[in-house]
CSV table of C-alpha atoms and ligand atoms in Angstrom, one decimal:
chain,number,residue,atom,x,y,z
A,1,MET,CA,15.8,-5.9,-8.1
A,2,LYS,CA,16.4,-8.5,-5.4
A,3,ILE,CA,15.5,-7.9,-1.8
A,4,LYS,CA,18.4,-8.5,0.5
A,5,ASN,CA,17.3,-7.3,3.9
A,6,ALA,CA,14.2,-5.8,5.5
A,7,LYS,CA,13.7,-4.4,9.0
A,8,PHE,CA,10.9,-2.7,11.0
A,9,LEU,CA,11.9,0.8,11.9
A,10,ILE,CA,9.1,2.4,14.0
A,11,SER,CA,5.4,2.8,14.6
A,12,ALA,CA,4.2,6.4,14.8
A,13,PRO,CA,0.7,7.9,15.2
A,14,ASN,CA,1.4,10.8,12.9
A,15,ILE,CA,4.1,12.5,10.7
A,16,LYS,CA,5.5,14.5,13.5
A,17,LEU,CA,6.8,11.4,15.2
A,18,CYS,CA,8.2,9.9,12.0
A,19,PRO,CA,11.9,10.2,11.7
A,20,GLU,CA,13.4,12.0,8.6
A,21,LEU,CA,15.1,9.3,6.6
A,22,ASN,CA,16.1,10.8,3.4
A,23,LEU,CA,15.3,7.6,1.6
A,24,PRO,CA,12.8,6.9,-1.3
A,25,GLU,CA,9.5,6.1,0.4
A,26,TYR,CA,6.3,4.4,-0.7
A,27,ALA,CA,3.1,4.7,1.3
A,28,LEU,CA,0.7,1.7,1.2
A,29,LEU,CA,-2.9,2.7,1.0
A,30,GLY,CA,-6.1,0.7,0.8
A,31,ARG,CA,-9.1,-0.6,2.6
A,32,SER,CA,-8.6,-2.7,5.8
A,33,ASN,CA,-7.9,-6.3,5.0
A,34,VAL,CA,-6.9,-5.7,1.4
A,35,GLY,CA,-3.6,-7.3,1.9
A,36,LYS,CA,-1.1,-4.4,2.5
A,37,SER,CA,0.9,-6.0,5.3
A,38,THR,CA,0.9,-9.4,3.5
A,39,PHE,CA,2.3,-7.7,0.5
A,40,ILE,CA,5.3,-6.4,2.5
A,41,ASN,CA,5.9,-9.8,4.1
A,42,THR,CA,5.7,-11.5,0.7
A,43,ILE,CA,8.2,-9.3,-1.1
A,44,VAL,CA,10.7,-9.6,1.7
A,45,ASN,CA,10.0,-13.3,2.2
A,46,ASN,CA,9.3,-13.0,6.0
A,47,SER,CA,5.8,-13.8,7.1
A,48,LYS,CA,6.4,-12.2,10.5
A,49,LEU,CA,7.7,-8.8,9.6
A,50,ALA,CA,4.5,-6.8,9.2
A,51,LYS,CA,1.5,-7.8,11.4
A,52,THR,CA,-1.3,-9.4,9.3
A,53,SER,CA,-4.8,-10.1,10.4
A,54,ASN,CA,-8.2,-11.6,9.5
A,55,THR,CA,-9.9,-8.9,11.6
A,56,PRO,CA,-9.1,-5.4,10.6
A,57,GLY,CA,-6.7,-3.7,13.1
A,58,LYS,CA,-7.8,-1.0,15.5
A,59,THR,CA,-4.4,0.6,15.9
A,60,ARG,CA,-4.1,3.6,13.7
A,61,LEU,CA,-0.3,3.7,13.3
A,62,ILE,CA,2.1,4.4,10.5
A,63,ASN,CA,4.5,1.4,10.4
A,64,LEU,CA,7.8,2.2,8.6
A,65,PHE,CA,9.9,-0.6,7.1
A,66,GLU,CA,13.4,-0.2,5.7
A,67,ILE,CA,13.9,-2.5,2.6
A,68,THR,CA,17.4,-3.0,1.2
A,69,SER,CA,17.7,-4.4,-2.3
A,70,ASP,CA,20.7,-5.2,-4.4
A,71,LYS,CA,20.1,-1.7,-6.1
A,72,LYS,CA,18.8,0.6,-3.4
A,73,THR,CA,17.5,1.1,0.1
A,74,PHE,CA,13.9,2.3,0.4
A,75,ILE,CA,11.1,2.7,2.9
A,76,LEU,CA,7.6,1.1,2.8
A,77,ALA,CA,5.0,2.8,5.1
A,78,ASP,CA,2.2,0.5,6.0
A,79,LEU,CA,-0.7,2.7,6.8
A,80,PRO,CA,-4.0,1.9,8.6
A,81,GLY,CA,-6.7,0.9,6.1
A,82,TYR,CA,-9.5,3.2,5.3
A,83,GLY,CA,-13.1,2.1,5.4
A,84,TYR,CA,-12.9,0.5,8.9
A,85,ALA,CA,-16.3,1.4,10.4
A,86,LYS,CA,-15.9,0.0,13.8
A,87,VAL,CA,-14.1,3.0,15.3
A,88,SER,CA,-15.7,6.1,16.5
A,89,LYS,CA,-16.4,9.1,14.2
A,90,LYS,CA,-13.9,11.1,16.3
A,91,GLU,CA,-11.2,8.5,15.9
A,92,GLN,CA,-11.9,8.3,12.1
A,93,ALA,CA,-11.7,12.0,11.7
A,94,GLU,CA,-8.4,12.2,13.7
A,95,TRP,CA,-6.9,9.4,11.5
A,96,GLN,CA,-8.1,11.0,8.3
A,97,LYS,CA,-6.3,14.2,9.4
A,98,ASN,CA,-3.1,12.4,10.3
A,99,LEU,CA,-3.2,10.4,7.0
A,100,GLU,CA,-3.7,13.5,4.8
A,101,GLU,CA,-1.0,15.4,6.6
A,102,TYR,CA,1.4,12.5,6.2
A,103,LEU,CA,0.6,12.1,2.4
A,104,LYS,CA,0.9,15.8,1.8
A,105,LYS,CA,4.0,16.6,3.8
A,106,ARG,CA,6.1,13.5,3.5
A,107,LYS,CA,8.2,13.5,0.3
A,108,LEU,CA,6.9,10.3,-1.1
A,109,THR,CA,8.4,8.6,-4.2
A,110,SER,CA,4.9,7.2,-4.8
A,111,THR,CA,1.8,5.9,-3.1
A,112,ILE,CA,0.5,2.4,-3.8
A,113,GLN,CA,-3.2,1.9,-3.6
A,114,PHE,CA,-4.2,-1.7,-3.1
A,115,ILE,CA,-7.4,-3.1,-4.5
A,116,ASP,CA,-8.9,-6.5,-3.6
A,117,ALA,CA,-9.3,-8.6,-6.8
A,118,ARG,CA,-12.5,-10.2,-5.3
A,119,HIS,CA,-14.4,-6.9,-5.2
A,120,ASP,CA,-15.1,-4.0,-7.5
A,121,ILE,CA,-13.4,-0.7,-7.0
A,122,GLN,CA,-15.2,0.8,-3.9
A,123,LYS,CA,-16.5,4.3,-3.2
A,124,ASN,CA,-13.6,5.1,-0.8
A,125,ASP,CA,-11.1,3.9,-3.2
A,126,ILE,CA,-12.3,6.4,-5.7
A,127,LEU,CA,-12.5,9.2,-3.2
A,128,MET,CA,-8.9,8.4,-2.1
A,129,GLN,CA,-7.8,8.4,-5.7
A,130,GLU,CA,-9.5,11.8,-6.5
A,131,TRP,CA,-7.8,13.3,-3.4
A,132,LEU,CA,-4.4,12.0,-4.5
A,133,LYS,CA,-4.9,13.5,-8.0
A,134,PHE,CA,-6.1,16.8,-6.6
A,135,ASN,CA,-3.0,17.0,-4.4
A,136,SER,CA,-0.7,15.8,-7.3
A,137,ILE,CA,0.6,12.8,-5.3
A,138,PRO,CA,1.8,10.0,-7.5
A,139,CYS,CA,0.2,6.6,-7.2
A,140,PHE,CA,0.2,3.2,-8.8
A,141,ASN,CA,-2.2,0.3,-8.0
A,142,ILE,CA,-1.8,-3.3,-6.9
A,143,LEU,CA,-4.6,-5.8,-7.4
A,144,THR,CA,-4.2,-8.2,-4.4
A,145,LYS,CA,-5.5,-11.8,-3.9
A,146,CYS,CA,-5.3,-12.6,-7.6
A,147,ASP,CA,-5.2,-16.2,-6.7
A,148,TYR,CA,-9.0,-16.0,-6.2
A,149,ILE,CA,-9.7,-15.1,-9.8
A,150,SER,CA,-8.8,-16.3,-13.3
A,151,LYS,CA,-6.1,-15.0,-15.6
A,152,ASN,CA,-8.7,-13.5,-17.8
A,153,GLU,CA,-10.5,-11.7,-14.9
A,154,ILE,CA,-7.1,-10.4,-13.6
A,155,ASN,CA,-6.4,-8.8,-17.0
A,156,LYS,CA,-9.9,-7.3,-17.2
A,157,LYS,CA,-9.6,-5.8,-13.7
A,158,LEU,CA,-6.2,-4.4,-14.3
A,159,SER,CA,-7.3,-2.6,-17.4
A,160,VAL,CA,-10.5,-1.2,-15.7
A,161,ILE,CA,-8.2,0.2,-12.9
A,162,GLU,CA,-5.7,1.6,-15.4
A,163,LYS,CA,-8.5,3.3,-17.3
A,164,THR,CA,-10.5,4.5,-14.3
A,165,PHE,CA,-7.5,5.9,-12.3
A,166,GLU,CA,-5.1,6.6,-15.1
A,167,ASN,CA,-2.4,4.7,-13.1
A,168,ARG,CA,-0.2,1.8,-13.7
A,169,ALA,CA,-1.7,-1.4,-12.2
A,170,PHE,CA,0.0,-4.6,-11.2
A,171,ALA,CA,-1.4,-8.1,-10.3
A,172,PHE,CA,-0.3,-9.7,-7.0
A,173,SER,CA,-0.9,-12.8,-5.0
A,174,SER,CA,0.8,-13.8,-1.8
A,175,LYS,CA,0.3,-17.4,-2.9
A,176,ASN,CA,2.2,-17.0,-6.2
A,177,LYS,CA,5.6,-15.4,-6.4
A,178,ILE,CA,5.4,-14.9,-10.2
A,179,TYR,CA,3.9,-11.5,-9.7
A,180,ILE,CA,6.6,-10.0,-7.5
A,181,GLU,CA,9.2,-9.4,-10.2
A,182,SER,CA,7.3,-6.9,-12.3
A,183,ILE,CA,6.3,-4.9,-9.1
A,184,LEU,CA,9.9,-4.8,-7.9
A,185,ASN,CA,11.0,-3.7,-11.4
A,186,HIS,CA,8.5,-0.8,-11.2
A,187,PHE,CA,10.0,0.2,-7.8
A,188,GLU,CA,13.4,0.2,-9.4
A,189,GLU,CA,12.3,2.3,-12.3
A,190,GLN,CA,11.2,5.0,-9.9
A,191,ILE,CA,14.2,5.3,-7.5
B,1,GDP,N1,-5.6,-15.8,-0.7
B,1,GDP,C1,-4.9,-14.7,-0.4
B,1,GDP,N2,-5.0,-14.1,0.8
B,1,GDP,C2,-4.4,-12.9,1.1
B,1,GDP,C3,-3.6,-12.3,0.1
B,1,GDP,N3,-3.1,-11.2,0.7
B,1,GDP,C4,-3.6,-11.1,1.9
B,1,GDP,N4,-4.4,-12.1,2.2
B,1,GDP,C5,-5.1,-12.4,3.4
B,1,GDP,O1,-6.0,-11.3,3.7
B,1,GDP,C6,-6.0,-11.0,5.1
B,1,GDP,C7,-5.7,-9.6,5.4
B,1,GDP,O2,-4.4,-9.3,5.0
B,1,GDP,P1,-3.5,-8.1,5.7
B,1,GDP,O3,-2.2,-8.2,5.0
B,1,GDP,O4,-3.6,-8.2,7.1
B,1,GDP,O5,-4.4,-6.9,5.1
B,1,GDP,P2,-4.2,-5.3,5.5
B,1,GDP,O6,-5.2,-4.9,6.5
B,1,GDP,O7,-4.4,-4.5,4.3
B,1,GDP,O8,-2.8,-5.1,6.0
B,1,GDP,C8,-5.1,-12.0,5.8
B,1,GDP,O9,-5.9,-13.1,6.3
B,1,GDP,C9,-4.2,-12.4,4.7
B,1,GDP,O10,-3.7,-13.7,4.8
B,1,GDP,C10,-3.4,-12.9,-1.2
B,1,GDP,O11,-2.7,-12.5,-2.1
B,1,GDP,N5,-4.1,-14.1,-1.3
B,2,MG,MG1,-2.1,-4.3,7.8
């Protein structure tokens, strides 16, 4: 699969304000700063499409992007990261509710849970994964920032993720385009 075009569609605070698109849709999940927005920009080869940041964002919005490849058009939904402590309990609870509603009601092709290669799997990654399994929501994993670790460590981490979560897991680095192809192939297999 080759990406031909990518455009930003809309930012919405909850599912009620997301348009019905009738296209295959993937939701990007993971802790703040794991590299979700950078992943979108890397696969579409446009560093400005999704906002990236060194400081985790405070806006709790669902950002929808329409991606057109030579095979198919699909949607990537960039979701606010979980595990961002610097917002109030009330805001966290509100977003948690919006996120769960979105994941349950939106007919997703799959979710993609991002894990930072520099860290071990975190408690909130596990909780999210258990919640997805409980609700029968499909998921695969992407190990981001693989440029920070060796090939050997990458393979070890991937097999730990695959065993722990019983999901497919793929390596990724925004600095090295070699990883993109197998991820795009996986998209293609699903839609
Ligand atoms: N070295 C490296 N840095 C990355 C990679 N992916 C993301 N980053 C950096 O990590 C930070 C957070 O990325 P961002 O995409 O905004 O994370 P998000 O909060 O999950 O959307 C930014 O400074 C990115 O440049 C990667 O694969 N390699
Ligand atoms: Mg982001």
